[in-house]
Structure formats: C-alpha cells, structure tokens
XYZ file of C-alpha atoms in Angstrom:
259
model
C 0.000 0.000 0.000
C 1.092 3.577 -0.653
C -0.025 7.066 0.255
C 1.337 10.590 0.125
C 2.479 12.095 3.421
C 4.180 15.505 3.626
C 4.552 15.401 -0.154
C 6.385 12.064 -0.108
C 5.276 8.705 -1.486
C 5.178 6.348 1.509
C 4.939 2.545 1.444
C 3.209 0.707 4.267
C 1.487 -2.548 5.178
C -1.770 -2.853 7.122
C -3.313 -5.984 8.628
C -6.124 -6.881 11.028
C -8.737 -4.925 12.945
C -8.984 -3.400 16.409
C -6.859 -0.929 18.340
C -3.893 0.392 16.412
C -0.345 -1.002 16.677
C 2.371 0.843 14.751
C 5.671 -0.884 13.937
C 8.687 1.379 13.387
C 11.843 -0.080 11.850
C 15.484 0.765 12.485
C 18.012 2.698 10.434
C 18.860 1.055 7.114
C 15.969 -1.366 7.514
C 12.358 -1.466 6.304
C 8.891 -2.730 7.191
C 9.355 -6.214 5.686
C 11.426 -7.366 8.688
C 8.287 -7.002 10.802
C 6.099 -9.287 8.679
C 5.897 -12.199 11.197
C 5.187 -9.721 14.002
C 2.447 -8.001 12.011
C 0.851 -11.331 11.117
C 0.778 -12.461 14.739
C -0.516 -9.194 16.176
C -3.222 -8.889 13.517
C -5.164 -11.586 15.420
C -6.119 -8.859 17.899
C -4.990 -5.503 16.532
C -5.011 -3.313 13.466
C -1.304 -3.390 12.648
C 0.502 -0.833 10.512
C 4.142 -1.230 9.469
C 5.584 1.617 7.425
C 8.772 2.468 5.605
C 10.168 5.724 6.972
C 11.073 8.328 4.321
C 14.395 7.357 2.785
C 14.036 3.639 3.569
C 12.519 0.600 1.890
C 10.058 1.632 -0.792
C 9.363 5.111 0.591
C 10.634 8.263 -1.079
C 13.596 10.128 0.388
C 13.011 13.514 2.015
C 14.026 16.449 -0.168
C 16.501 17.697 2.419
C 18.213 16.305 5.504
C 15.817 15.508 8.350
C 16.357 15.248 12.082
C 14.431 13.095 14.564
C 11.859 15.866 15.007
C 11.048 15.769 11.297
C 10.447 12.007 11.486
C 8.193 12.519 14.499
C 6.226 15.150 12.603
C 5.975 12.730 9.693
C 4.684 9.917 11.918
C 1.957 12.112 13.399
C 0.920 13.204 9.919
C 0.908 9.589 8.709
C -1.379 8.524 11.579
C -3.950 11.301 11.126
C -6.100 9.209 8.792
C -6.606 6.537 11.484
C -8.283 8.865 13.992
C -6.978 6.556 16.725
C -7.739 7.329 20.361
C -4.988 5.049 21.628
C -1.949 3.508 19.957
C 0.610 0.825 20.778
C 4.064 1.712 19.460
C 6.907 -0.688 18.762
C 10.282 0.603 17.619
C 13.577 -1.055 16.809
C 16.763 1.042 17.062
C 16.021 4.277 15.143
C 12.289 3.588 15.503
C 12.788 3.929 19.264
C 14.332 7.359 18.761
C 11.159 8.532 17.052
C 9.045 7.166 19.908
C 11.162 9.006 22.502
C 10.874 12.237 20.515
C 7.081 12.012 20.618
C 7.229 12.773 24.325
C 8.390 16.293 23.562
C 4.943 16.978 22.058
C 2.630 18.825 24.444
C -0.672 17.573 23.044
C -0.519 14.274 21.212
C -3.685 13.452 19.241
C -3.825 9.979 20.824
C -2.891 8.148 24.011
C 0.179 5.925 23.825
C -1.249 2.794 25.412
C 1.897 0.635 25.498
C 5.429 0.806 24.139
C 7.815 -1.916 22.972
C 11.419 -0.833 22.509
C 13.708 -3.322 20.774
C 17.451 -2.644 20.970
C 16.432 0.994 20.897
C 18.594 3.996 20.168
C 18.136 7.265 22.023
C 21.192 7.653 24.252
C 24.133 9.504 22.717
C 27.283 7.587 23.673
C 30.130 9.449 25.319
C 33.228 9.592 23.138
C 36.654 8.635 24.372
C 39.685 10.898 23.950
C 40.893 8.743 21.046
C 37.508 8.928 19.343
C 37.474 12.713 19.649
C 40.999 12.822 18.215
C 39.966 10.684 15.243
C 36.956 12.929 14.620
C 39.126 16.058 14.741
C 41.645 14.510 12.341
C 38.864 13.424 9.981
C 37.308 16.902 9.919
C 40.688 18.491 9.258
C 41.385 16.099 6.380
C 37.855 16.574 5.046
C 38.322 20.341 4.983
C 41.675 20.032 3.210
C 40.444 17.546 0.603
C 37.381 19.706 -0.005
C 39.459 22.625 -1.243
C 38.999 23.251 -4.958
C 42.671 22.824 -6.005
C 42.936 19.563 -4.064
C 39.678 18.249 -5.510
C 40.927 19.046 -8.986
C 44.121 17.082 -8.418
C 42.531 14.238 -6.428
C 38.812 14.116 -7.335
C 38.124 10.806 -5.542
C 40.103 11.485 -2.377
C 37.258 13.028 -0.367
C 34.866 10.153 -1.058
C 37.620 7.646 -0.251
C 38.168 9.401 3.084
C 34.441 9.299 3.845
C 34.194 5.624 3.074
C 37.279 4.776 5.106
C 36.049 6.647 8.174
C 32.284 6.334 7.871
C 30.132 3.621 9.428
C 28.463 0.963 7.300
C 25.159 2.863 7.606
C 26.832 6.103 6.539
C 28.580 4.554 3.547
C 25.419 2.805 2.376
C 23.336 5.994 2.452
C 22.746 8.574 -0.258
C 23.870 12.176 0.181
C 20.704 13.467 1.836
C 20.416 10.389 4.061
C 24.052 10.711 5.147
C 23.285 14.235 6.321
C 20.167 12.910 8.019
C 22.146 10.192 9.804
C 24.579 12.766 11.198
C 21.682 14.810 12.585
C 19.967 11.762 14.029
C 22.891 10.170 15.860
C 23.993 13.440 17.422
C 20.725 13.994 19.279
C 20.453 12.639 22.813
C 16.875 11.832 23.841
C 17.474 10.483 27.335
C 15.828 13.562 28.886
C 12.499 12.177 27.670
C 12.709 8.854 29.531
C 11.111 10.190 32.708
C 8.221 11.684 30.740
C 7.000 8.226 29.724
C 4.048 6.957 31.747
C 2.970 4.144 29.414
C 3.817 0.508 30.278
C 7.049 -0.143 28.403
C 8.635 -3.445 27.391
C 12.360 -3.388 26.623
C 13.722 -6.291 24.561
C 17.499 -6.390 24.140
C 20.247 -8.530 22.738
C 22.826 -9.375 25.386
C 25.669 -8.763 22.910
C 24.270 -5.656 21.203
C 27.249 -3.444 20.329
C 25.247 -0.739 18.521
C 22.933 0.121 21.418
C 24.578 -1.660 24.368
C 22.719 -3.428 27.152
C 23.790 -0.651 29.520
C 21.434 1.648 27.574
C 18.551 -0.738 28.222
C 19.321 -0.877 31.928
C 19.312 2.911 32.117
C 15.981 3.053 30.282
C 14.513 0.450 32.622
C 15.615 2.540 35.586
C 14.379 5.909 34.304
C 11.119 4.933 32.562
C 8.471 4.699 35.249
C 6.743 1.451 34.248
C 9.409 -0.449 32.303
C 10.532 -4.067 32.261
C 13.570 -5.516 30.508
C 13.867 -8.892 28.747
C 17.376 -9.846 27.633
C 17.959 -12.351 24.830
C 21.116 -14.328 25.570
C 23.715 -14.465 22.816
C 21.877 -11.993 20.576
C 23.079 -8.742 19.039
C 21.378 -5.622 17.715
C 18.704 -7.539 15.788
C 17.463 -9.662 18.663
C 14.000 -9.977 17.113
C 15.493 -11.635 14.027
C 17.962 -13.809 15.904
C 15.332 -15.279 18.254
C 12.065 -14.761 16.328
C 9.892 -17.294 18.154
C 10.990 -16.108 21.572
C 10.389 -12.534 20.468
C 6.848 -13.346 19.353
C 6.075 -15.101 22.631
C 7.336 -12.171 24.698
C 5.375 -9.483 22.863
C 2.282 -11.708 22.654
C 2.325 -11.973 26.427
C 2.812 -8.221 26.850
C -0.033 -7.359 24.467
C -2.399 -10.189 25.390
C -2.360 -11.961 22.040
C -3.165 -15.662 22.325
C -2.383 -16.709 18.765
C 1.251 -17.103 17.693
C 1.669 -18.088 14.083
C-alpha cells in the first residue's frame, strides 16, 4: 500500500482490525522485517508497518531531516486513522522517534503501550581517542574539499568518507548521510522520565550498537518499564530469536495466537 504524506510517497502494510499497533523499523531497515510480528498481532490488533522516508520503498526527504522531522511525519501519517490510543513498537532508530514524541505537548492519541527493541536514544560518550579521530577526519575533510585539491585528487574526499564512515553512513545517499549525522547526534534520554505508558524493553545481550547498559538505564528511568534480555543476541534480537520474540510481545499485548 502507498499514500502521500508531507509530499512524499510512503509505502506501508496494514493488517487486522482493532486498536492500532504501529511498527517502526530501524536505520537502514524497512517494514518487511516485521512481517511475522504483524501477522501475529493482527489476530487482535489493526497493525501498521511503514517504511520511513528514505528507507525501503518510501521516497527520500528532499533535504536532511532530524528526529523531530520524522516525528512530525509519523503524526501526519497517523492522522487518517483517527486513533484514540496507539501501541508503538520501535527497533533502534524507531525507538528514537518514539522518545521524541514525548516532547509533544498535546498528542492526538494516548500511547497505550510501548515496545522498545534494541532501541537507540542515548548519545554515547566519546573517548579521547575517538574525539581525536573525529578532529583529524574533519581536518582532512576540509583540506580535501578545497577546490585545487579536488581538482588534483577528485576521488580522495569520497575515499576518506568511506574509510572513516560507518556501514550505515557509507550505504546511504547524500541526503540520508546528512540525516544520519543529525539523528545520531541527538540525545533523547531527557524524555525517559516523561514516559508513563507501560514499556517493554527487549534487548540482545551482545548488542554493540545500542549496548545493554542503555537498556538498563531506560529500565531505571522509565516509570513502568521491564527488561527482557535475549542471551547471545546482538542488535537484531528480534530476528535472531524470532519465536521467543513473538512469545514475549504476545504476552505483553495479550495476544493468544502465535503463528
């Protein structure tokens, strides 16, 4: 299914009937990873899984977005549902968008429950060596960006970016690279204590993108939060232990059927 939101062509999937559950994917991912989850939850809920702008089959934003822009987009996307209450589930970047919602003074719906899966939202503190590498990279980037240098070495700047950039950064287009920089540099931990909704945290024990220490902090600061740790799993715990994941969220949301 497709519809236009904020002038962008957006792809989404919708299954089932009942109260609304919205599934928000992580950075570099798309709605298709949630297909087994959507199928299971559709036994009780109306389930919507969408591709954020710039991911999957959805159109890229025209300019670089920050987390606030994605939150604005989500609220605009959900207007057509006229929902009074919503269950939100977010993996990684999807969790960032959920946290950002709590900066809104008057949401058009009640957030009934939240499921955060290996969620982002805490900006990691950089070590001295990391700060030194960043400074060196910026200095080199400035030098290689000078017109005479670019003329002599036209591929040097892109080579530098690819050598120093993360896999997500290197895989992204120009506008999405700029978006990624904006997104990862925003800390959303100040919103944790604003959350009153029952919140389930599901985490991979070995997650090195959003470490387990982040989950423990969220569990401590979110009023009504509980943490389930998947042993031996990394950042995509819901893909590494799919049946366990389905059982855990089915219990949390009161769904009796697990496909």
